[in-house]
PDB file of C-alpha atoms and ligand atoms in Angstrom:
ATOM      1  CA  LEU A   5     137.045 149.555 322.033  1.00  0.00           C
ATOM      2  CA  VAL A   6     138.875 148.310 319.953  1.00  0.00           C
ATOM      3  CA  PHE A   7     142.675 149.180 320.412  1.00  0.00           C
ATOM      4  CA  ASP A   8     146.085 148.438 318.049  1.00  0.00           C
ATOM      5  CA  SER A   9     148.928 150.407 316.637  1.00  0.00           C
ATOM      6  CA  GLY A  10     147.942 151.296 313.740  1.00  0.00           C
ATOM      7  CA  VAL A  11     144.996 149.939 311.413  1.00  0.00           C
ATOM      8  CA  GLY A  12     145.679 146.097 311.604  1.00  0.00           C
ATOM      9  CA  GLY A  13     142.471 146.365 314.868  1.00  0.00           C
ATOM     10  CA  LEU A  14     139.879 147.079 311.630  1.00  0.00           C
ATOM     11  CA  THR A  15     140.320 143.638 310.625  1.00  0.00           C
ATOM     12  CA  VAL A  16     139.063 142.632 314.500  1.00  0.00           C
ATOM     13  CA  VAL A  17     136.114 145.619 314.044  1.00  0.00           C
ATOM     14  CA  ASP A  18     135.192 143.525 310.492  1.00  0.00           C
ATOM     15  CA  ALA A  19     134.771 140.601 313.111  1.00  0.00           C
ATOM     16  CA  ILE A  20     132.531 141.683 315.704  1.00  0.00           C
ATOM     17  CA  ARG A  21     130.834 143.508 313.362  1.00  0.00           C
ATOM     18  CA  SER A  22     130.284 140.172 311.162  1.00  0.00           C
ATOM     19  CA  ILE A  23     129.160 138.620 314.343  1.00  0.00           C
ATOM     20  CA  ALA A  24     127.474 141.164 316.437  1.00  0.00           C
ATOM     21  CA  PRO A  25     126.307 143.996 313.709  1.00  0.00           C
ATOM     22  CA  ASN A  26     124.443 145.769 316.774  1.00  0.00           C
ATOM     23  CA  VAL A  27     126.939 146.678 318.972  1.00  0.00           C
ATOM     24  CA  ARG A  28     128.776 149.970 318.718  1.00  0.00           C
ATOM     25  CA  VAL A  29     131.954 148.766 317.764  1.00  0.00           C
ATOM     26  CA  ASP A  30     134.390 152.300 319.041  1.00  0.00           C
ATOM     27  CA  TYR A  31     138.563 152.228 317.355  1.00  0.00           C
ATOM     28  CA  ALA A  32     142.075 153.623 318.485  1.00  0.00           C
ATOM     29  CA  ALA A  33     144.697 153.797 316.810  1.00  0.00           C
ATOM     30  CA  ASP A  34     148.441 154.082 318.256  1.00  0.00           C
ATOM     31  CA  THR A  35     149.472 156.160 315.625  1.00  0.00           C
ATOM     32  CA  GLY A  36     152.315 158.369 317.312  1.00  0.00           C
ATOM     33  CA  PHE A  37     153.969 155.388 318.317  1.00  0.00           C
ATOM     34  CA  PHE A  38     153.637 153.011 314.836  1.00  0.00           C
ATOM     35  CA  PRO A  39     154.892 150.331 314.203  1.00  0.00           C
ATOM     36  CA  TYR A  40     154.648 147.748 317.516  1.00  0.00           C
ATOM     37  CA  GLY A  41     156.982 145.679 316.465  1.00  0.00           C
ATOM     38  CA  ASP A  42     159.957 147.277 315.966  1.00  0.00           C
ATOM     39  CA  LYS A  43     159.870 148.726 319.957  1.00  0.00           C
ATOM     40  CA  THR A  44     162.094 147.330 322.861  1.00  0.00           C
ATOM     41  CA  ASP A  45     159.655 145.081 325.381  1.00  0.00           C
ATOM     42  CA  ALA A  46     160.830 147.497 327.360  1.00  0.00           C
ATOM     43  CA  GLU A  47     158.974 150.813 325.454  1.00  0.00           C
ATOM     44  CA  LEU A  48     156.063 149.084 324.931  1.00  0.00           C
ATOM     45  CA  ARG A  49     155.060 147.864 328.438  1.00  0.00           C
ATOM     46  CA  ALA A  50     156.061 151.666 330.109  1.00  0.00           C
ATOM     47  CA  ARG A  51     153.569 153.171 326.981  1.00  0.00           C
ATOM     48  CA  LEU A  52     150.514 150.146 326.670  1.00  0.00           C
ATOM     49  CA  PRO A  53     148.822 150.902 330.149  1.00  0.00           C
ATOM     50  CA  GLU A  54     149.195 154.845 329.801  1.00  0.00           C
ATOM     51  CA  VAL A  55     147.577 154.717 326.373  1.00  0.00           C
ATOM     52  CA  ALA A  56     145.412 151.969 327.427  1.00  0.00           C
ATOM     53  CA  ASP A  57     144.065 154.263 330.232  1.00  0.00           C
ATOM     54  CA  GLU A  58     143.722 157.403 328.802  1.00  0.00           C
ATOM     55  CA  LEU A  59     141.657 156.032 325.830  1.00  0.00           C
ATOM     56  CA  VAL A  60     138.519 154.725 328.732  1.00  0.00           C
ATOM     57  CA  GLU A  61     139.182 157.439 330.215  1.00  0.00           C
ATOM     58  CA  VAL A  62     137.287 159.414 327.307  1.00  0.00           C
ATOM     59  CA  ILE A  63     135.900 157.219 325.502  1.00  0.00           C
ATOM     60  CA  ARG A  64     134.067 154.703 328.759  1.00  0.00           C
ATOM     61  CA  PRO A  65     133.460 151.868 327.126  1.00  0.00           C
ATOM     62  CA  ASP A  66     132.540 148.315 328.845  1.00  0.00           C
ATOM     63  CA  VAL A  67     135.307 145.977 326.527  1.00  0.00           C
ATOM     64  CA  PHE A  68     138.993 147.442 326.030  1.00  0.00           C
ATOM     65  CA  VAL A  69     140.089 145.007 323.207  1.00  0.00           C
ATOM     66  CA  ILE A  70     144.481 144.558 322.699  1.00  0.00           C
ATOM     67  CA  ALA A  71     143.836 143.756 318.749  1.00  0.00           C
ATOM     68  CA  CYS A  72     147.280 143.349 318.838  1.00  0.00           C
ATOM     69  CA  ASN A  73     149.376 140.346 318.647  1.00  0.00           C
ATOM     70  CA  THR A  74     152.694 142.113 319.254  1.00  0.00           C
ATOM     71  CA  ALA A  75     151.063 143.857 322.224  1.00  0.00           C
ATOM     72  CA  SER A  76     149.254 141.635 324.045  1.00  0.00           C
ATOM     73  CA  THR A  77     151.783 138.898 324.040  1.00  0.00           C
ATOM     74  CA  LEU A  78     153.706 141.114 326.230  1.00  0.00           C
ATOM     75  CA  ALA A  79     152.250 143.315 327.772  1.00  0.00           C
ATOM     76  CA  LEU A  80     148.031 142.278 328.645  1.00  0.00           C
ATOM     77  CA  PRO A  81     148.731 141.595 332.733  1.00  0.00           C
ATOM     78  CA  GLU A  82     150.340 145.460 333.113  1.00  0.00           C
ATOM     79  CA  VAL A  83     146.888 146.729 330.746  1.00  0.00           C
ATOM     80  CA  ARG A  84     144.648 144.061 332.541  1.00  0.00           C
ATOM     81  CA  GLU A  85     146.050 145.745 336.296  1.00  0.00           C
ATOM     82  CA  ARG A  86     145.741 149.342 335.384  1.00  0.00           C
ATOM     83  CA  LEU A  87     142.134 148.926 333.772  1.00  0.00           C
ATOM     84  CA  SER A  88     138.750 148.972 335.711  1.00  0.00           C
ATOM     85  CA  ILE A  89     137.064 147.337 333.378  1.00  0.00           C
ATOM     86  CA  PRO A  90     137.363 144.002 331.169  1.00  0.00           C
ATOM     87  CA  VAL A  91     140.355 143.696 329.441  1.00  0.00           C
ATOM     88  CA  VAL A  92     140.615 141.278 325.570  1.00  0.00           C
ATOM     89  CA  GLY A  93     143.816 140.620 324.058  1.00  0.00           C
ATOM     90  CA  THR A  94     145.048 139.235 321.175  1.00  0.00           C
ATOM     91  CA  VAL A  95     146.254 135.518 320.647  1.00  0.00           C
ATOM     92  CA  PRO A  96     147.904 133.949 317.750  1.00  0.00           C
ATOM     93  CA  ALA A  97     146.562 131.329 316.176  1.00  0.00           C
ATOM     94  CA  ILE A  98     148.572 128.747 316.180  1.00  0.00           C
ATOM     95  CA  LYS A  99     146.406 126.210 318.529  1.00  0.00           C
ATOM     96  CA  PRO A 100     143.725 125.936 314.970  1.00  0.00           C
ATOM     97  CA  ALA A 101     146.761 126.197 312.749  1.00  0.00           C
ATOM     98  CA  ALA A 102     148.082 123.210 314.364  1.00  0.00           C
ATOM     99  CA  LEU A 103     145.118 121.147 314.229  1.00  0.00           C
ATOM    100  CA  LEU A 104     144.279 122.287 310.265  1.00  0.00           C
ATOM    101  CA  SER A 105     147.595 121.230 308.714  1.00  0.00           C
ATOM    102  CA  LYS A 106     147.834 117.995 307.752  1.00  0.00           C
ATOM    103  CA  THR A 107     151.747 118.301 306.798  1.00  0.00           C
ATOM    104  CA  GLY A 108     152.019 118.698 310.281  1.00  0.00           C
ATOM    105  CA  LYS A 109     154.230 121.858 309.709  1.00  0.00           C
ATOM    106  CA  ILE A 110     152.966 125.338 310.032  1.00  0.00           C
ATOM    107  CA  GLY A 111     154.260 128.625 309.290  1.00  0.00           C
ATOM    108  CA  LEU A 112     154.488 131.982 311.474  1.00  0.00           C
ATOM    109  CA  LEU A 113     153.935 135.479 310.538  1.00  0.00           C
ATOM    110  CA  ALA A 114     154.541 138.637 312.805  1.00  0.00           C
ATOM    111  CA  THR A 115     155.934 141.262 314.034  1.00  0.00           C
ATOM    112  CA  PRO A 116     159.544 140.118 315.027  1.00  0.00           C
ATOM    113  CA  GLY A 117     158.176 141.451 318.472  1.00  0.00           C
ATOM    114  CA  THR A 118     155.677 138.535 318.439  1.00  0.00           C
ATOM    115  CA  VAL A 119     158.338 136.512 317.012  1.00  0.00           C
ATOM    116  CA  ARG A 120     160.465 136.185 320.071  1.00  0.00           C
ATOM    117  CA  ARG A 121     158.046 136.509 322.582  1.00  0.00           C
ATOM    118  CA  ASP A 122     158.554 134.321 324.931  1.00  0.00           C
ATOM    119  CA  TYR A 123     154.318 133.325 324.946  1.00  0.00           C
ATOM    120  CA  THR A 124     154.808 132.776 321.097  1.00  0.00           C
ATOM    121  CA  ALA A 125     157.317 130.111 322.792  1.00  0.00           C
ATOM    122  CA  ALA A 126     155.111 128.751 324.980  1.00  0.00           C
ATOM    123  CA  LEU A 127     152.200 128.469 322.112  1.00  0.00           C
ATOM    124  CA  ILE A 128     153.938 126.267 320.428  1.00  0.00           C
ATOM    125  CA  SER A 129     155.073 124.605 322.789  1.00  0.00           C
ATOM    126  CA  ASP A 130     151.218 124.190 324.548  1.00  0.00           C
ATOM    127  CA  PHE A 131     149.780 123.639 321.684  1.00  0.00           C
ATOM    128  CA  ALA A 132     151.640 122.772 318.506  1.00  0.00           C
ATOM    129  CA  HIS A 133     154.382 121.203 320.252  1.00  0.00           C
ATOM    130  CA  ASP A 134     153.294 117.498 317.614  1.00  0.00           C
ATOM    131  CA  VAL A 135     154.553 120.020 314.720  1.00  0.00           C
ATOM    132  CA  GLU A 136     157.085 121.596 313.565  1.00  0.00           C
ATOM    133  CA  VAL A 137     156.775 125.089 313.282  1.00  0.00           C
ATOM    134  CA  VAL A 138     158.786 128.164 310.819  1.00  0.00           C
ATOM    135  CA  LEU A 139     158.570 131.594 312.063  1.00  0.00           C
ATOM    136  CA  HIS A 140     159.121 134.883 310.165  1.00  0.00           C
ATOM    137  CA  GLY A 141     159.156 138.503 311.272  1.00  0.00           C
ATOM    138  CA  SER A 142     158.614 141.265 308.889  1.00  0.00           C
ATOM    139  CA  LEU A 143     158.027 144.878 309.563  1.00  0.00           C
ATOM    140  CA  GLU A 144     157.394 144.901 306.097  1.00  0.00           C
ATOM    141  CA  LEU A 145     154.174 143.164 305.640  1.00  0.00           C
ATOM    142  CA  VAL A 146     153.493 146.007 308.824  1.00  0.00           C
ATOM    143  CA  SER A 147     153.890 148.365 306.387  1.00  0.00           C
ATOM    144  CA  LEU A 148     152.384 146.779 302.796  1.00  0.00           C
ATOM    145  CA  ALA A 149     148.882 146.290 305.057  1.00  0.00           C
ATOM    146  CA  GLU A 150     149.280 150.288 306.353  1.00  0.00           C
ATOM    147  CA  ARG A 151     149.079 151.273 302.390  1.00  0.00           C
ATOM    148  CA  VAL A 152     146.479 148.255 301.685  1.00  0.00           C
ATOM    149  CA  ALA A 153     144.054 149.671 304.093  1.00  0.00           C
ATOM    150  CA  ARG A 154     144.863 152.969 302.435  1.00  0.00           C
ATOM    151  CA  GLY A 155     143.685 152.305 298.767  1.00  0.00           C
ATOM    152  CA  GLU A 156     146.791 151.642 297.678  1.00  0.00           C
ATOM    153  CA  THR A 157     148.182 148.851 295.524  1.00  0.00           C
ATOM    154  CA  PRO A 158     151.507 147.516 296.087  1.00  0.00           C
ATOM    155  CA  ASP A 159     153.217 145.774 293.129  1.00  0.00           C
ATOM    156  CA  LEU A 160     152.917 141.894 294.396  1.00  0.00           C
ATOM    157  CA  ALA A 161     156.096 140.865 294.006  1.00  0.00           C
ATOM    158  CA  ASP A 162     156.630 142.867 297.225  1.00  0.00           C
ATOM    159  CA  PHE A 163     154.071 140.738 298.824  1.00  0.00           C
ATOM    160  CA  ALA A 164     155.999 137.385 297.517  1.00  0.00           C
ATOM    161  CA  ALA A 165     159.574 138.997 298.964  1.00  0.00           C
ATOM    162  CA  ALA A 166     158.084 139.776 301.665  1.00  0.00           C
ATOM    163  CA  GLN A 167     156.770 136.173 302.255  1.00  0.00           C
ATOM    164  CA  ALA A 168     160.014 134.416 301.142  1.00  0.00           C
ATOM    165  CA  PRO A 169     162.138 134.514 303.648  1.00  0.00           C
ATOM    166  CA  LEU A 170     159.159 132.160 305.442  1.00  0.00           C
ATOM    167  CA  PHE A 171     159.380 129.532 302.689  1.00  0.00           C
ATOM    168  CA  ALA A 172     163.076 129.945 301.877  1.00  0.00           C
ATOM    169  CA  GLN A 173     163.325 127.713 305.915  1.00  0.00           C
ATOM    170  CA  ASP A 174     160.879 125.151 304.302  1.00  0.00           C
ATOM    171  CA  GLU A 175     163.367 123.248 302.685  1.00  0.00           C
ATOM    172  CA  ASP A 176     160.800 120.002 301.920  1.00  0.00           C
ATOM    173  CA  HIS A 177     157.647 122.008 300.788  1.00  0.00           C
ATOM    174  CA  ARG A 178     155.724 121.362 304.009  1.00  0.00           C
ATOM    175  CA  ILE A 179     154.485 123.828 304.423  1.00  0.00           C
ATOM    176  CA  ASP A 180     150.697 124.290 304.262  1.00  0.00           C
ATOM    177  CA  THR A 181     148.878 126.476 306.835  1.00  0.00           C
ATOM    178  CA  ILE A 182     150.212 129.896 308.558  1.00  0.00           C
ATOM    179  CA  VAL A 183     149.709 131.923 311.340  1.00  0.00           C
ATOM    180  CA  LEU A 184     148.519 135.225 310.701  1.00  0.00           C
ATOM    181  CA  ALA A 185     149.852 137.022 314.387  1.00  0.00           C
ATOM    182  CA  CYS A 186     149.813 140.268 313.739  1.00  0.00           C
ATOM    183  CA  THR A 187     145.536 141.364 312.733  1.00  0.00           C
ATOM    184  CA  HIS A 188     147.169 143.836 309.946  1.00  0.00           C
ATOM    185  CA  PHE A 189     147.528 140.746 307.384  1.00  0.00           C
ATOM    186  CA  PRO A 190     144.277 139.519 307.053  1.00  0.00           C
ATOM    187  CA  LEU A 191     143.816 142.619 305.293  1.00  0.00           C
ATOM    188  CA  ILE A 192     146.482 141.308 302.746  1.00  0.00           C
ATOM    189  CA  ARG A 193     145.925 137.887 302.947  1.00  0.00           C
ATOM    190  CA  GLU A 194     144.356 137.453 299.025  1.00  0.00           C
ATOM    191  CA  GLN A 195     148.275 138.993 297.659  1.00  0.00           C
ATOM    192  CA  LEU A 196     149.194 136.766 300.184  1.00  0.00           C
ATOM    193  CA  LYS A 197     147.440 133.431 298.607  1.00  0.00           C
ATOM    194  CA  GLN A 198     147.893 134.862 295.673  1.00  0.00           C
ATOM    195  CA  THR A 199     152.228 134.842 295.883  1.00  0.00           C
ATOM    196  CA  ALA A 200     152.425 131.847 298.037  1.00  0.00           C
ATOM    197  CA  PRO A 201     154.891 129.257 295.389  1.00  0.00           C
ATOM    198  CA  ARG A 202     150.996 126.157 296.850  1.00  0.00           C
ATOM    199  CA  ALA A 203     148.610 126.883 298.015  1.00  0.00           C
ATOM    200  CA  ILE A 204     148.125 127.837 301.543  1.00  0.00           C
ATOM    201  CA  ASN A 205     145.631 127.604 304.615  1.00  0.00           C
ATOM    202  CA  TYR A 206     146.246 131.348 306.072  1.00  0.00           C
ATOM    203  CA  VAL A 207     144.812 131.240 309.028  1.00  0.00           C
ATOM    204  CA  ASP A 208     143.567 134.352 311.736  1.00  0.00           C
ATOM    205  CA  SER A 209     142.498 134.755 315.534  1.00  0.00           C
ATOM    206  CA  GLY A 210     139.724 137.759 314.743  1.00  0.00           C
ATOM    207  CA  GLY A 211     136.893 135.337 314.888  1.00  0.00           C
ATOM    208  CA  ALA A 212     138.043 133.680 318.213  1.00  0.00           C
ATOM    209  CA  ILE A 213     138.682 138.210 319.425  1.00  0.00           C
ATOM    210  CA  ALA A 214     135.038 138.888 318.496  1.00  0.00           C
ATOM    211  CA  ARG A 215     133.727 135.650 319.926  1.00  0.00           C
ATOM    212  CA  GLN A 216     135.484 136.475 323.384  1.00  0.00           C
ATOM    213  CA  THR A 217     134.058 139.714 322.812  1.00  0.00           C
ATOM    214  CA  CYS A 218     130.949 139.049 322.868  1.00  0.00           C
ATOM    215  CA  ARG A 219     130.634 136.894 325.651  1.00  0.00           C
ATOM    216  CA  ILE A 220     132.319 139.246 327.772  1.00  0.00           C
ATOM    217  CA  LEU A 221     129.465 141.948 326.964  1.00  0.00           C
ATOM    218  CA  GLY A 222     126.753 139.347 327.285  1.00  0.00           C
ATOM    219  CA  ALA A 223     123.321 138.395 325.936  1.00  0.00           C
ATOM    220  CA  GLN A 224     122.351 142.356 325.443  1.00  0.00           C
ATOM    221  CA  ALA A 225     124.914 142.395 322.866  1.00  0.00           C
ATOM    222  CA  PRO A 226     123.110 141.018 319.935  1.00  0.00           C
ATOM    223  CA  ASP A 227     119.819 144.567 320.260  1.00  0.00           C
ATOM    224  CA  PHE A 228     122.279 146.508 321.812  1.00  0.00           C
ATOM    225  CA  VAL A 229     121.089 149.687 319.183  1.00  0.00           C
ATOM    226  CA  PRO A 230     123.845 152.387 319.556  1.00  0.00           C
ATOM    227  CA  GLU A 231     122.156 155.779 319.354  1.00  0.00           C
ATOM    228  CA  GLN A 232     125.585 157.701 318.515  1.00  0.00           C
ATOM    229  CA  PRO A 233     128.170 156.583 315.299  1.00  0.00           C
ATOM    230  CA  PRO A 234     131.290 154.961 316.243  1.00  0.00           C
ATOM    231  CA  ARG A 235     134.529 157.171 317.318  1.00  0.00           C
ATOM    232  CA  ALA A 236     137.612 156.677 315.909  1.00  0.00           C
ATOM    233  CA  ILE A 237     140.693 158.129 317.763  1.00  0.00           C
ATOM    234  CA  ILE A 238     143.905 158.270 316.819  1.00  0.00           C
ATOM    235  CA  THR A 239     146.795 159.597 319.102  1.00  0.00           C
ATOM    236  CA  SER A 240     149.122 161.915 316.468  1.00  0.00           C
ATOM    237  CA  ASP A 241     147.340 165.032 314.941  1.00  0.00           C
ATOM    238  CA  PRO A 242     144.477 163.514 312.033  1.00  0.00           C
ATOM    239  CA  SER A 243     145.229 166.367 310.324  1.00  0.00           C
ATOM    240  CA  ARG A 244     148.263 164.787 309.068  1.00  0.00           C
ATOM    241  CA  HIS A 245     147.010 161.888 307.338  1.00  0.00           C
ATOM    242  CA  PRO A 246     144.216 162.425 305.539  1.00  0.00           C
ATOM    243  CA  GLU A 247     144.995 159.177 303.193  1.00  0.00           C
ATOM    244  CA  LEU A 248     144.525 157.382 307.292  1.00  0.00           C
ATOM    245  CA  VAL A 249     141.279 159.214 307.606  1.00  0.00           C
ATOM    246  CA  ASP A 250     140.110 158.412 304.712  1.00  0.00           C
ATOM    247  CA  THR A 251     140.751 154.843 305.226  1.00  0.00           C
ATOM    248  CA  PHE A 252     138.585 155.568 308.177  1.00  0.00           C
ATOM    249  CA  VAL A 253     135.576 156.704 306.689  1.00  0.00           C
ATOM    250  CA  ARG A 254     135.655 153.234 304.642  1.00  0.00           C
ATOM    251  CA  PHE A 255     135.253 151.197 307.868  1.00  0.00           C
ATOM    252  CA  GLY A 256     131.906 153.394 308.878  1.00  0.00           C
ATOM    253  CA  PHE A 257     134.611 155.976 311.055  1.00  0.00           C
ATOM    254  CA  SER A 258     132.983 159.593 309.762  1.00  0.00           C
ATOM    255  CA  ARG A 259     135.372 161.023 311.708  1.00  0.00           C
ATOM    256  CA  THR A 260     138.810 161.108 313.536  1.00  0.00           C
ATOM    257  CA  GLU A 261     139.749 162.497 316.548  1.00  0.00           C
ATOM    258  CA  HIS A 262     142.585 163.647 318.172  1.00  0.00           C
ATOM    259  CA  LEU A 263     144.316 162.208 322.054  1.00  0.00           C
ATOM    260  CA  ASP A 264     146.642 164.671 322.010  1.00  0.00           C
ATOM    261  CA  ARG A 265     148.933 163.295 324.914  1.00  0.00           C
ATOM    262  CA  GLN A 266     151.007 166.234 324.496  1.00  0.00           C
ATOM    263  CA  THR A 267     149.143 168.019 326.924  1.00  0.00           C
ATOM    264  CA  ASP A 268     149.058 167.923 330.726  1.00  0.00           C
ATOM    265  CA  MET A 269     145.875 168.797 331.700  1.00  0.00           C
ATOM    266  CA  GLY A 270     145.989 164.818 334.092  1.00  0.00           C
ATOM    267  CA  ARG A 271     143.565 162.445 333.089  1.00  0.00           C
ATOM    268  CA  VAL A 272     141.598 164.255 330.970  1.00  0.00           C
ATOM    269  CA  SER A 273     142.296 164.485 327.648  1.00  0.00           C
ATOM    270  CA  GLN A 274     142.060 167.125 324.765  1.00  0.00           C
ATOM    271  CA  VAL A 275     139.773 165.388 321.892  1.00  0.00           C
ATOM    272  CA  SER A 276     139.965 167.119 318.313  1.00  0.00           C
ATOM    273  CA  SER A 277     137.915 166.331 315.481  1.00  0.00           C
ATOM    274  CA  THR A 278     138.748 166.109 311.885  1.00  0.00           C
ATOM    275  CA  MET A 279     135.847 165.508 309.680  1.00  0.00           C
ATOM    276  CA  ARG A 280     135.954 164.015 306.292  1.00  0.00           C
ATOM    277  CA  LYS A 281     133.642 164.538 303.256  1.00  0.00           C
TER     278      LYS A 281
HETATM  279  N1  DGL B 313     149.208 145.271 314.466  1.00  0.00           N
HETATM  280  C1  DGL B 313     150.262 145.424 315.403  1.00  0.00           C
HETATM  281  C2  DGL B 313     150.167 143.015 315.482  1.00  0.00           C
HETATM  282  O1  DGL B 313     149.148 142.547 315.314  1.00  0.00           O
HETATM  283  C3  DGL B 313     151.485 145.688 314.807  1.00  0.00           C
HETATM  284  C4  DGL B 313     151.518 146.469 314.086  1.00  0.00           C
HETATM  285  C5  DGL B 313     152.977 147.081 314.204  1.00  0.00           C
HETATM  286  O2  DGL B 313     152.461 148.422 314.935  1.00  0.00           O
HETATM  287  O3  DGL B 313     154.295 146.705 314.655  1.00  0.00           O
HETATM  288  O4  DGL B 313     151.102 142.111 316.426  1.00  0.00           O
END
């Protein structure tokens, strides 16, 4: 089960499918609490283990993948503590970016939450102490990625404006590599490339998360053929988000279910479906 606040984790779903096409990948988005990037640490620490636990109860996956930097860099230990199955987290690709940079200066684009985490600071001091790192947190980029995933084509000027504050901190124009430290951002990689002031390598951690997930699933994974279609489940009412339901269809999820957290049914969550097409 791949989990995110919104559509960002779909980039991780793609990465898993590309190396293990026969693995059944279900998807859950905490749309009822989206976006995570502007929530306080306390709010996310309280919510994540609860939602993760309810989803695992309903879906019963072999592995729970937190395809969200904002959640993983804060509450991975709490979610691991709560669940009795393996949990894979998302770590900003700071180490590979530092290795890749020829100029010794990298950028990092993430949510404001990920940018201010101690976890992110620790990654930089562990793996990028010999390169300069410039950070920028942007919720605007998250919302542009959500729009692109829904089939909209926002103005390129909006992408340029949203990443401009990162380049504004790069007075000597040396940044050659940028970490996409939010799983939403690979959805807009092309737009970011097109509107960057020069050629930049945009690096994400989708491949690494996919490999780690498959390692945990073990040797049986490549031969495992799913019997049922994959499930997509969200924490708000799908009938309120027809374009989101359509996005899921494009990613191979033919129906979107609702994890209704309002119902007082103990650990049994209410699941209803919306079929499209
Ligand atoms: N996709 C999420 C991440 O990786 C966060 C987006 C949000 O909800 O703010 O950080």
